Amino acid sequence: MATHYSSSAPPVRLGRHSLQALIDALRGDGYTVIGPRLEDAAIVYAPLESADSLPEGWVDQQEGGHYRLLRGERPALFDYVVGPHSWKRYLYPPRQRLWQAHKQGKGWRVKEPLDNTAPYAFIGVRSCEIHAMRIQDRVFDNGAFADPAYIKRRQQAFIVAVNCAHPAATCFCTSMNSGPRAKEGFDLCMTELLDEQRHEFLVEAGSDKGAALLTRLPHRPCDENDLRQAEAVATAASQAMQREMAPDVAALLKRHPEHPRWQEVAQRCLSCANCTQVCPTCFCSTVEDVTDLSGQTAQRWRQWDSCFTLDFSYIHGGSIRRETRSRYRQWMTHKLSTWHDQFDTSGCVGCGRCITWCPVGIDITEEAKAIRDSEGGT
Amino acid sequence: MAGKRKPKLAVWKFSSCDGCQLSLLDCEDELLTVAASVEIAYFLEATRATIKGPYALSLVEGSISTPEDAERIRAVRRQSKVLITIGACATSGGIQALRNFQDVEQFISTVYARPEFIDTLATSTAIAEHVPVDFELRGCPIDKHQLLEVLNAFLNGRKPNVPRHSQCIECKQAGTVCVMVARGTPCLGPVTQAGCGNLCPSCNRGCYGCFGPKETPNPASLSARFGELGMAQPAVKQIYRLFNAHAPEFQQESQRHE
Ligand code: SF4
Ligand code: SF4
Ligand code: SF4
Ligand code: SF4
């Protein structure tokens, strides 16, 4: 899959008002531009036509089970971090029709749906989110299995990354080696440079596509000072990281399949599945066959599923994960441990969504730490 | 469809408001197809003509709240090959099950001028507490798409696609921002079965639990969270006492907060 980007074009500066030119150029090239917007008390990812709808001056305060938008101290466009949506809802939609069949005589005529979705351009993609896409690439295109619709959407997507300036309290990308600075996997990457004198973006091209687009936008060259300032943004973000994942968590969890902590967390866990739905790497789905009343047409739909539901582990004779304890354990060990065995990578990028959007604020880093601490001071 | 004769459908009403039966009439576009696929043998809400049983499928709305109800449901069961209950009244006793927490004799003597004319049971209970039920379709009222799905599954001899997981999954798939996390609004979604079409959270309201408890719910943990959000004990009790107050998991949780 074409997810390795590189470009040797030097970074340039775009003024704040050139963002509209960026959106227009992408739209002109036939992309459906998706970006951050304030909607229903959160920053969500939605179609974007105007740079005016970017969430200027908003920051997101996040904690376990808690998210609030506050007015920040400066008119930055990207001082929020990540919200309830992830780009997964565009690359791997919650509900997709796989095929439709019509009755013909005694048999069926099957038609695969045409995927007419215009290519997406994503604006404001964070480093952890690029890592999440790369993890899903291994799920949906790994030699043994390929999902053509995903692959097409992914290959066509134009990615405009943004380097995080202020991680949320729930972020832990540094300890997952997935941020906060975006290093590759983007077409363009922006760092917001904002002080009394200016509101600009330092923009690096990560692909030829990105470099070519950049030449069409009004831009200025960068000097040493710009590069230093951008570097300082990334360094400050890294230092501001408050949470971290326990080291060697993959091996740690393997040692504790029967740890009492699984029962303790199950007392609080609602098995509501929010964590898996907001997680940018979770990929589980279920298929549903529907017929019309007359039985003349049938359709097969695929929709997001979760290891937190009882039906998820239903096999002949019943569900094998009846207790919340075993469902929580499945989720956490898959994300942090068995994912390595399956896909040669962690299934977690440290975005913190599962912590924030858990209605009771269960914290995957705290759960890992509790198990680690129980081993004593090693 | 198997066989040439159309299966006979009956729709029965017990203690209820008729809202769920109306969902069937509300399926305007699809109703003609339904009517073409089954013989509507007994459906007083729609037609006065009745055809004698036995019935291939009985849809039962309403709860058991009088001695007469308790007798009649047995007769309905005897005449029905498949019996599907529809709506919160039929699946958990409905809003009228609030009486189960009170002294009904006292209500009757306070409310009615001639209490001796009132013949009622002390409780309002689900149909499944009286006779075996083949499938329970939740909701107050039921969702018409789910009703069609159940009929459709019945006609095509397959299992209905009616998930028992949480309302939260509906929120996330619809892209609805969580009202509890982003606004601090108490929401029953994490313990409530999906199926309404994400009505309340998508209007920035907490879920009222109309579809009853999800599979393996954990209301104790959710109530603790409501407390952290500033909800007082009596309000926590009340939030579980609505359309599904008599559903076992909701009932037990409300009683813990008495
Ligand atoms: S497990 Fe949690 S922190 Fe890790 S990627 Fe998923 S949502 Fe983000
Ligand atoms: S954690 Fe659960 S929902 Fe997520 S990918 Fe693993 S099994 Fe699937
Ligand atoms: S960990 Fe939190 S979000 Fe995940 S299922 Fe449990 S209660 Fe829901
Ligand atoms: S709004 Fe309610 S139903 Fe929706 S995710 Fe939040 S807690 Fe769950």
XYZ file of C-alpha atoms and ligand atoms in Angstrom:
668
model
C 0.000 0.000 0.000
C 1.250 3.464 -0.888
C 1.611 4.809 2.600
C 5.311 5.574 2.518
C 5.697 9.166 1.635
C 8.812 11.160 1.153
C 9.774 14.448 -0.407
C 12.919 16.515 -0.484
C 11.167 19.865 -0.891
C 12.256 22.360 1.796
C 9.650 23.554 4.318
C 7.812 26.795 3.579
C 5.535 29.205 5.423
C 1.841 29.718 4.767
C -0.059 32.617 6.245
C -3.176 31.859 8.275
C -5.292 33.155 5.426
C -3.717 30.761 2.947
C -5.594 27.912 4.604
C -8.621 28.854 2.537
C -6.431 28.562 -0.565
C -5.390 25.101 0.629
C -9.006 24.006 1.076
C -9.975 25.489 -2.286
C -7.079 23.826 -4.081
C -7.968 20.432 -2.608
C -11.619 20.889 -3.469
C -10.629 21.995 -6.946
C -8.663 18.756 -7.330
C -11.811 16.764 -6.587
C -11.233 15.961 -2.928
C -13.952 15.946 -0.311
C -12.219 17.944 2.394
C -12.801 16.720 5.946
C -11.553 18.675 8.906
C -12.165 19.716 12.490
C -15.370 21.579 13.316
C -17.146 22.523 16.489
C -20.383 20.578 16.634
C -22.477 19.551 19.654
C -19.946 20.640 22.257
C -16.986 18.808 20.706
C -14.508 19.068 17.862
C -15.616 16.491 15.315
C -14.364 15.601 11.845
C -16.828 16.813 9.252
C -16.895 18.151 5.688
C -15.124 21.489 5.517
C -15.682 24.149 2.881
C -14.367 27.204 4.593
C -11.375 27.885 6.797
C -13.753 30.016 8.843
C -15.298 26.894 10.312
C -11.979 25.722 11.761
C -12.215 25.781 15.579
C -10.293 28.997 16.146
C -9.397 29.641 19.767
C -10.856 26.418 21.197
C -9.016 23.989 23.430
C -10.297 20.659 24.670
C -9.954 19.831 28.326
C -9.841 16.058 28.729
C -9.767 13.622 31.624
C -11.141 10.152 32.235
C -14.840 10.338 31.244
C -14.610 14.098 30.800
C -14.367 16.410 27.770
C -15.068 20.142 27.716
C -14.297 22.793 25.144
C -12.876 25.985 26.596
C -11.841 29.278 25.065
C -8.075 29.276 24.806
C -5.813 32.253 25.326
C -4.898 32.640 21.672
C -6.651 32.401 18.309
C -4.909 29.167 17.297
C -6.753 26.902 14.874
C -5.280 23.636 16.121
C -4.865 24.023 19.886
C -7.500 21.338 20.469
C -6.111 17.793 20.370
C -8.285 14.819 19.392
C -12.039 14.475 19.840
C -14.665 11.732 19.760
C -14.276 11.073 16.041
C -11.328 9.528 14.291
C -10.521 9.352 10.565
C -11.525 5.711 10.765
C -15.140 6.739 10.247
C -14.187 7.875 6.725
C -11.665 5.190 5.771
C -13.644 2.390 7.378
C -17.241 3.637 7.774
C -19.419 2.365 10.643
C -21.876 0.767 8.217
C -21.085 -0.390 4.708
C -23.096 -2.378 2.208
C -20.967 -5.224 0.896
C -23.336 -6.487 -1.758
C -26.900 -6.746 -2.875
C -28.623 -9.681 -4.555
C -31.857 -10.009 -6.498
C -33.843 -13.182 -6.890
C -33.759 -14.523 -10.442
C -35.765 -17.650 -11.027
C -34.474 -20.147 -8.525
C -31.179 -18.382 -7.960
C -29.742 -15.034 -6.998
C -27.935 -12.387 -8.962
C -25.303 -10.695 -6.828
C -24.188 -7.133 -7.390
C -21.272 -5.538 -5.608
C -21.886 -1.895 -4.830
C -19.920 0.720 -6.707
C -17.869 2.821 -4.355
C -18.346 6.292 -5.752
C -16.970 8.157 -2.771
C -14.788 11.027 -3.901
C -11.229 10.885 -2.558
C -10.891 12.426 0.873
C -8.486 15.124 1.980
C -8.068 15.125 5.745
C -6.990 18.359 7.408
C -5.581 18.382 10.921
C -4.371 14.779 11.204
C -2.258 14.223 14.320
C 0.830 12.062 14.519
C -0.938 9.392 16.595
C -3.673 9.305 13.964
C -1.206 8.700 11.141
C 0.176 5.823 13.184
C -3.351 4.538 13.695
C -3.951 4.552 9.934
C -0.750 2.608 9.400
C -1.880 0.074 11.960
C -5.213 -0.304 10.194
C -3.325 -0.681 6.901
C -1.826 -3.867 8.318
C -5.278 -5.072 9.273
C -6.993 -4.373 5.972
C -4.116 -5.056 3.603
C -1.737 -7.652 4.899
C -1.201 -10.220 2.185
C -3.539 -12.744 3.780
C -6.476 -10.372 3.705
C -7.283 -7.318 1.625
C -10.266 -5.007 1.851
C -10.405 -3.334 -1.570
C -12.751 -0.530 -0.507
C -10.514 0.420 2.402
C -7.388 0.216 0.284
C -8.888 2.470 -2.363
C -10.047 5.097 0.111
C -6.721 5.005 1.913
C -4.585 5.256 -1.205
C -6.597 8.169 -2.545
C -6.597 10.137 0.696
C -4.599 13.360 0.907
C -3.261 13.879 4.402
C -2.577 17.273 5.906
C -1.014 16.639 9.291
C -0.683 19.093 12.154
C 1.941 18.869 14.869
C 0.381 18.990 18.305
C 1.247 22.022 20.408
C -0.519 21.077 23.638
C -1.273 17.425 24.332
C -4.415 16.679 26.325
C -4.053 15.263 29.829
C -5.209 11.916 28.413
C -2.527 11.682 25.693
C 0.404 9.272 25.998
C 1.773 9.081 22.458
C 5.362 9.729 23.591
C 5.478 6.418 25.435
C 3.931 4.648 22.431
C 6.489 6.199 20.029
C 3.708 7.645 17.938
C 3.981 11.383 18.515
C 3.563 14.191 19.190
C 5.603 15.190 16.120
C 4.487 13.771 12.779
C 7.541 12.357 11.021
C 6.128 10.602 7.987
C 2.965 9.283 6.429
C 1.566 12.672 5.401
C 1.350 14.686 2.214
C 1.727 17.965 4.065
C 2.522 18.647 7.698
C 1.864 21.958 9.392
C 3.185 23.468 12.595
C 1.220 26.447 13.826
C 3.496 29.449 14.514
C 1.546 31.972 16.504
C 2.801 34.924 18.525
C 2.224 38.690 18.733
C 3.943 39.210 15.399
C 2.438 36.533 13.248
C -0.019 33.722 12.637
C 1.582 31.384 10.173
C 2.169 27.714 9.484
C 5.455 26.033 8.798
C 4.594 23.452 6.170
C 6.670 20.429 5.204
C 5.823 18.304 2.200
C 5.916 14.569 2.824
C 5.123 13.442 -0.713
C 5.404 14.632 -4.284
C 1.648 15.147 -4.257
C 2.092 17.408 -1.246
C 5.069 19.266 -2.727
C 3.185 19.883 -5.971
C 0.171 21.253 -4.143
C 2.354 23.525 -2.046
C 3.767 25.254 -5.128
C 0.223 26.315 -6.052
C -0.375 28.077 -2.723
C 0.883 31.553 -1.780
C 3.899 30.785 0.406
C 7.185 32.185 1.673
C 10.508 30.474 2.353
C 11.479 29.517 5.896
C 14.505 30.786 7.785
C 16.431 29.278 10.690
C 14.245 31.059 13.191
C 11.060 29.510 11.782
C 12.569 26.040 11.945
C 13.703 26.611 15.531
C 10.296 27.863 16.538
C 8.579 24.852 14.981
C 11.009 22.504 16.705
C 10.279 24.231 20.005
C 6.540 23.587 19.562
C 7.166 19.867 19.168
C 9.598 19.693 22.068
C 7.235 21.541 24.389
C 4.403 19.206 23.423
C 6.526 16.183 24.156
C 7.519 17.555 27.552
C 3.931 18.392 28.450
C 2.828 14.761 28.148
C 1.259 13.736 31.465
C 0.392 10.088 31.020
C 2.506 7.153 29.953
C 2.045 3.496 29.231
C 3.826 0.997 31.471
C 7.027 -0.166 29.749
C 7.070 -3.680 28.269
C 3.334 -3.851 28.652
C 2.987 -6.588 26.008
C 5.012 -9.064 28.059
C 3.584 -7.789 31.328
C -0.003 -8.588 30.374
C 0.984 -12.043 29.124
C 2.221 -12.846 32.622
C -1.118 -11.979 34.216
C -4.108 -13.592 32.566
C -5.709 -14.203 35.966
C -4.708 -11.028 37.776
C -7.275 -9.822 40.374
C -7.201 -6.411 38.701
C -9.344 -7.769 35.842
C -12.144 -8.389 38.321
C -11.719 -4.979 39.903
C -11.976 -3.135 36.610
C -15.006 -5.242 35.683
C -16.830 -3.803 38.712
C -16.618 -0.394 37.046
C -16.723 -1.330 33.367
C -20.160 -0.931 31.765
C -19.318 -3.170 28.783
C -20.779 -0.289 26.772
C -18.112 -0.573 24.029
C -17.422 3.161 23.763
C -13.667 2.582 24.061
C -13.531 0.257 21.065
C -15.768 2.488 18.962
C -13.666 5.610 19.515
C -10.348 3.798 19.216
C -8.765 4.691 15.872
C -7.288 1.212 15.424
C -10.119 -1.113 16.512
C -11.359 -2.843 13.412
C -13.881 -5.481 14.435
C -17.053 -5.766 12.438
C -20.092 -7.951 12.156
C -22.082 -8.734 9.050
C -25.809 -8.598 8.878
C -27.937 -10.033 6.118
C -31.183 -8.267 5.442
C -33.986 -9.202 3.087
C -36.976 -7.253 1.926
C -40.360 -8.474 3.131
C -41.126 -10.289 -0.086
C -37.774 -12.082 -0.040
C -36.872 -10.782 -3.532
C -33.757 -8.833 -2.607
C -31.101 -9.442 -0.022
C -28.266 -7.246 1.173
C -25.188 -7.851 3.231
C -24.056 -5.049 5.526
C -20.905 -4.785 7.537
C -20.907 -2.696 10.662
C -18.561 -1.904 13.509
C -18.663 -4.406 16.311
C -16.855 -4.675 19.611
C -15.381 -7.334 21.842
C -17.440 -5.762 24.649
C -20.727 -7.165 23.366
C -22.071 -10.537 24.410
C -22.820 -11.485 20.812
C -19.236 -10.840 19.737
C -18.013 -14.092 21.258
C -21.110 -16.087 20.353
C -20.229 -19.488 18.984
C -22.206 -22.700 18.831
C -23.656 -23.189 22.290
C -23.374 -19.622 23.553
C -21.054 -16.708 24.193
C -17.638 -17.533 25.523
C -17.017 -14.135 27.102
C -20.026 -13.828 29.346
C -18.301 -11.860 32.067
C -17.235 -8.260 31.727
C -13.924 -9.311 33.237
C -13.060 -11.422 30.227
C -14.318 -8.781 27.792
C -12.197 -6.041 29.335
C -9.219 -8.389 29.362
C -9.773 -9.206 25.689
C -9.800 -5.512 24.778
C -6.745 -4.519 26.764
C -4.597 -7.532 25.973
C -5.478 -7.274 22.304
C -4.597 -3.588 22.084
C -1.345 -3.848 23.994
C -0.119 -7.399 23.735
C -1.597 -9.914 21.298
C -1.771 -7.254 18.564
C 2.019 -7.567 18.379
C 1.685 -11.298 17.684
C -0.999 -10.698 15.103
C 0.269 -7.604 13.270
C 3.829 -6.971 14.479
C 2.904 -3.687 16.090
C 1.062 -2.373 19.108
C -2.653 -1.802 18.611
C -2.479 1.386 20.666
C -1.101 4.766 19.611
C -1.718 6.580 22.893
C -4.392 8.970 21.610
C -6.282 8.764 24.909
C -9.751 8.554 23.324
C -10.686 5.390 25.192
C -9.928 7.191 28.464
C -11.831 10.386 27.710
C -14.879 8.750 26.124
C -15.311 5.984 28.678
C -18.430 7.121 30.555
C -16.886 5.989 33.846
C -13.351 7.133 33.005
C -11.533 3.806 33.002
C -7.912 4.514 32.096
C -5.937 1.948 30.121
C -2.614 3.400 31.356
C -3.724 3.190 34.974
C -4.896 -0.418 34.517
C -1.517 -1.362 33.031
C 0.316 0.441 35.814
C -1.706 -1.301 38.526
C -0.736 -4.694 37.143
C 2.855 -3.624 36.810
C 2.993 -2.207 40.343
C 1.637 -5.476 41.701
C 4.829 -7.178 40.513
C 6.864 -5.061 42.927
C 9.860 -2.828 42.205
C 11.408 -4.466 39.162
C -41.923 -18.284 1.477
C -42.674 -21.822 2.510
C -46.101 -23.189 1.608
C -48.865 -21.582 -0.395
C -51.169 -20.394 2.358
C -50.291 -17.108 3.911
C -49.442 -17.300 7.590
C -52.133 -15.957 9.894
C -51.121 -12.957 11.947
C -52.885 -11.787 15.097
C -52.193 -8.630 17.079
C -53.320 -8.681 20.710
C -53.669 -5.892 23.194
C -53.304 -6.148 26.963
C -52.669 -3.257 29.389
C -51.099 -0.637 27.161
C -51.606 2.634 25.332
C -51.823 1.141 21.779
C -48.726 3.041 20.706
C -46.833 -0.077 19.698
C -49.683 -1.467 17.587
C -49.847 1.923 15.942
C -46.204 1.489 14.943
C -47.404 -1.301 12.701
C -50.006 0.963 11.094
C -47.324 3.612 10.877
C -45.291 1.423 8.517
C -47.302 3.005 5.691
C -45.123 2.080 2.735
C -44.324 -1.346 3.990
C -47.785 -2.132 5.357
C -49.135 -3.232 1.997
C -46.271 -5.666 1.580
C -46.907 -6.957 5.079
C -50.605 -7.292 4.272
C -49.734 -9.169 1.096
C -47.406 -11.542 2.915
C -49.647 -12.493 5.820
C -53.333 -12.936 6.489
C -54.235 -10.398 9.116
C -56.546 -12.561 11.134
C -57.013 -10.525 14.269
C -56.047 -6.877 14.619
C -58.832 -4.829 16.203
C -56.863 -1.612 15.938
C -56.929 -1.959 12.147
C -59.970 -4.035 11.231
C -63.071 -5.339 12.956
C -63.082 -8.584 11.042
C -61.615 -11.461 13.000
C -60.602 -14.908 11.883
C -60.400 -17.791 14.307
C -57.090 -19.234 15.393
C -54.729 -20.967 15.507
C -52.333 -18.244 14.414
C -48.888 -18.625 12.890
C -47.727 -15.452 14.590
C -49.168 -13.451 17.450
C -47.832 -10.017 18.273
C -48.696 -9.163 21.851
C -48.783 -5.619 23.151
C -49.388 -4.676 26.781
C -48.750 -6.033 30.242
C -50.678 -8.324 32.544
C -52.411 -6.134 35.094
C -55.828 -7.728 35.674
C -56.956 -11.280 36.498
C -58.724 -11.314 33.114
C -55.423 -10.453 31.329
C -53.740 -13.355 33.086
C -56.400 -15.765 31.819
C -56.557 -14.378 28.296
C -52.805 -14.522 27.651
C -52.893 -18.279 28.228
C -55.621 -18.613 25.624
C -53.580 -16.502 23.180
C -50.511 -18.643 23.779
C -52.484 -21.829 23.165
C -53.639 -20.517 19.781
C -50.251 -19.158 18.640
C -47.407 -21.031 17.021
C -45.011 -18.110 17.477
C -45.636 -15.433 20.100
C -43.690 -12.190 19.974
C -44.162 -9.488 22.587
C -43.844 -5.882 21.451
C -43.057 -2.868 23.586
C -42.011 -2.092 27.143
C -45.443 -2.968 28.611
C -45.313 -6.468 27.201
C -41.600 -7.037 27.801
C -41.268 -5.533 31.296
C -44.671 -4.404 32.593
C -44.456 -0.845 31.235
C -44.906 2.476 32.975
C -47.914 1.033 34.818
C -45.484 -1.266 36.645
C -44.687 1.738 38.838
C -47.613 0.402 40.883
C -45.429 -2.603 41.777
C -43.493 -0.358 44.143
C -46.667 0.966 45.862
C -49.806 -0.169 47.633
C -52.400 -0.631 44.908
C -55.345 -1.056 47.323
C -54.639 2.389 48.628
C -54.543 3.900 45.116
C -57.874 2.344 44.281
C -59.614 3.621 47.357
C -58.167 7.107 46.860
C -58.764 7.445 43.129
C -62.080 5.705 42.447
C -65.489 6.648 43.833
C -66.634 3.005 43.743
C -63.486 0.926 44.437
C -65.512 -2.295 44.405
C -65.880 -1.982 40.589
C -62.115 -2.177 40.127
C -60.719 -5.617 39.521
C -56.977 -5.336 39.189
C -53.820 -7.187 40.145
C -51.365 -5.717 42.616
C -48.689 -5.727 39.919
C -48.229 -5.063 36.221
C -45.968 -7.726 34.793
C -44.345 -8.802 31.545
C -46.008 -11.381 29.301
C -42.987 -13.672 29.676
C -43.707 -13.914 33.411
C -46.948 -15.708 32.491
C -46.387 -17.719 29.315
C -43.367 -18.722 27.189
C -42.449 -16.007 24.675
C -40.500 -16.638 21.471
C -39.053 -13.170 21.008
C -39.271 -9.879 22.898
C -39.156 -6.652 20.902
C -38.214 -3.815 23.211
C -39.048 -0.138 23.243
C -41.512 2.480 24.444
C -42.677 2.687 21.794
C -41.049 0.043 19.620
C -39.087 1.207 16.591
C -40.965 0.547 13.366
C -37.836 -0.544 11.520
C -37.154 -3.132 14.185
C -40.769 -4.295 13.992
C -40.499 -4.739 10.243
C -37.217 -6.554 10.745
C -38.887 -8.964 13.164
C -41.776 -9.611 10.772
C -39.354 -9.945 7.917
C -37.191 -12.416 9.813
C -40.295 -14.398 10.739
C -41.519 -14.519 7.128
C -38.095 -15.487 5.800
C -37.403 -18.005 8.531
C -34.322 -16.302 9.945
C -33.163 -14.756 13.208
C -34.032 -11.061 13.568
C -31.142 -8.590 13.516
C -32.010 -6.936 16.794
C -28.833 -6.381 18.773
C -28.906 -6.428 22.562
C -25.835 -4.233 23.028
C -25.733 -0.698 24.463
C -27.236 2.524 23.145
C -23.665 3.893 23.227
C -22.846 1.822 20.153
C -25.663 3.580 18.294
C -24.222 6.938 19.379
C -20.758 6.109 18.204
C -21.848 4.687 14.868
C -24.036 7.734 14.230
C -21.176 10.034 15.228
C -23.227 11.517 18.088
C -21.100 13.264 20.696
C -21.549 11.663 24.122
C -23.745 13.899 26.282
C -22.422 12.418 29.479
C -18.736 12.968 28.685
C -19.037 16.277 26.816
C -21.823 17.885 28.887
C -22.053 15.974 32.143
C -25.668 15.030 31.371
C -26.703 11.761 33.054
C -27.520 9.145 30.430
C -28.880 5.603 30.735
C -27.376 4.662 27.361
C -24.546 2.504 28.731
C -27.040 0.160 30.423
C -29.799 0.416 27.819
C -30.350 -1.747 24.788
C -29.839 -0.042 21.416
C -32.635 0.135 18.873
C -34.447 3.478 19.118
C -32.356 4.990 16.336
C -30.289 7.108 18.734
C -33.188 9.503 19.379
C -32.298 11.277 22.623
C -28.497 11.550 22.592
C -28.635 12.925 19.040
C -30.845 15.727 20.456
C -28.369 16.338 23.286
C -30.526 14.530 25.851
C -29.534 11.641 28.047
C -31.090 8.270 27.207
C -34.278 7.490 29.219
C -33.880 3.738 28.963
C -36.973 3.141 26.807
C -35.494 -0.039 25.341
C -34.815 -1.599 28.734
C -31.618 -3.149 30.066
C -28.947 -4.212 27.581
C -27.333 -7.640 27.882
C -25.205 -7.867 31.062
C -25.749 -4.256 32.220
C -23.824 -2.702 35.101
C -26.194 -0.089 36.531
C -24.377 0.044 39.888
C -21.276 1.481 38.253
C -23.319 3.904 36.161
C -25.209 5.109 39.255
C -21.898 5.776 40.998
C -20.952 7.944 38.019
C -24.305 9.788 38.202
C -23.430 10.546 41.821
C -20.071 12.001 40.761
C -21.916 14.146 38.227
C -23.935 15.593 41.099
C -27.119 13.544 40.940
C -28.789 13.061 44.340
C -29.828 9.605 45.579
C -33.610 10.105 45.026
C -32.986 11.199 41.448
C -30.810 8.134 40.857
C -33.687 5.980 42.089
C -36.145 7.774 39.812
C -34.045 7.569 36.661
C -34.497 3.772 36.609
C -38.238 4.075 37.326
C -39.671 4.906 33.985
C -40.978 2.731 31.163
C -38.945 -0.291 32.217
C -39.120 0.121 35.995
C -40.000 -3.555 36.478
C -37.209 -4.927 34.262
C -35.177 -6.900 36.834
C -31.858 -5.014 36.515
C -33.517 -1.581 36.590
C -35.818 -2.591 39.415
C -32.975 -3.849 41.605
C -30.908 -0.764 40.953
C -33.739 1.639 41.812
C -34.387 -0.309 45.018
C -30.731 0.062 46.021
C -31.308 3.810 46.092
C -34.518 3.867 48.142
S -6.378 1.997 22.984
Fe -7.093 4.016 23.635
S -5.274 5.311 23.658
Fe -4.771 3.469 22.502
S -5.196 4.023 20.369
Fe -7.053 3.077 21.162
S -8.287 4.778 21.909
Fe -6.211 5.556 21.627
S -9.883 -4.612 21.095
Fe -11.771 -5.679 20.682
S -12.901 -4.448 19.193
Fe -10.771 -3.718 19.234
S -9.818 -4.860 17.568
Fe -9.476 -6.031 19.453
S -11.141 -7.501 19.545
Fe -11.692 -5.926 18.059
S -13.818 0.451 29.523
Fe -15.245 2.174 29.652
S -15.814 2.620 27.523
Fe -14.896 0.579 27.569
S -16.638 -0.794 27.772
Fe -15.872 -0.404 29.832
S -17.084 1.326 30.572
Fe -17.365 1.230 28.353
S -24.715 9.829 25.063
Fe -25.367 8.186 26.426
S -25.798 6.504 25.037
Fe -24.519 7.945 23.923
S -22.390 7.280 24.245
Fe -22.867 8.782 25.824
S -23.516 7.563 27.565
Fe -23.673 6.258 25.774
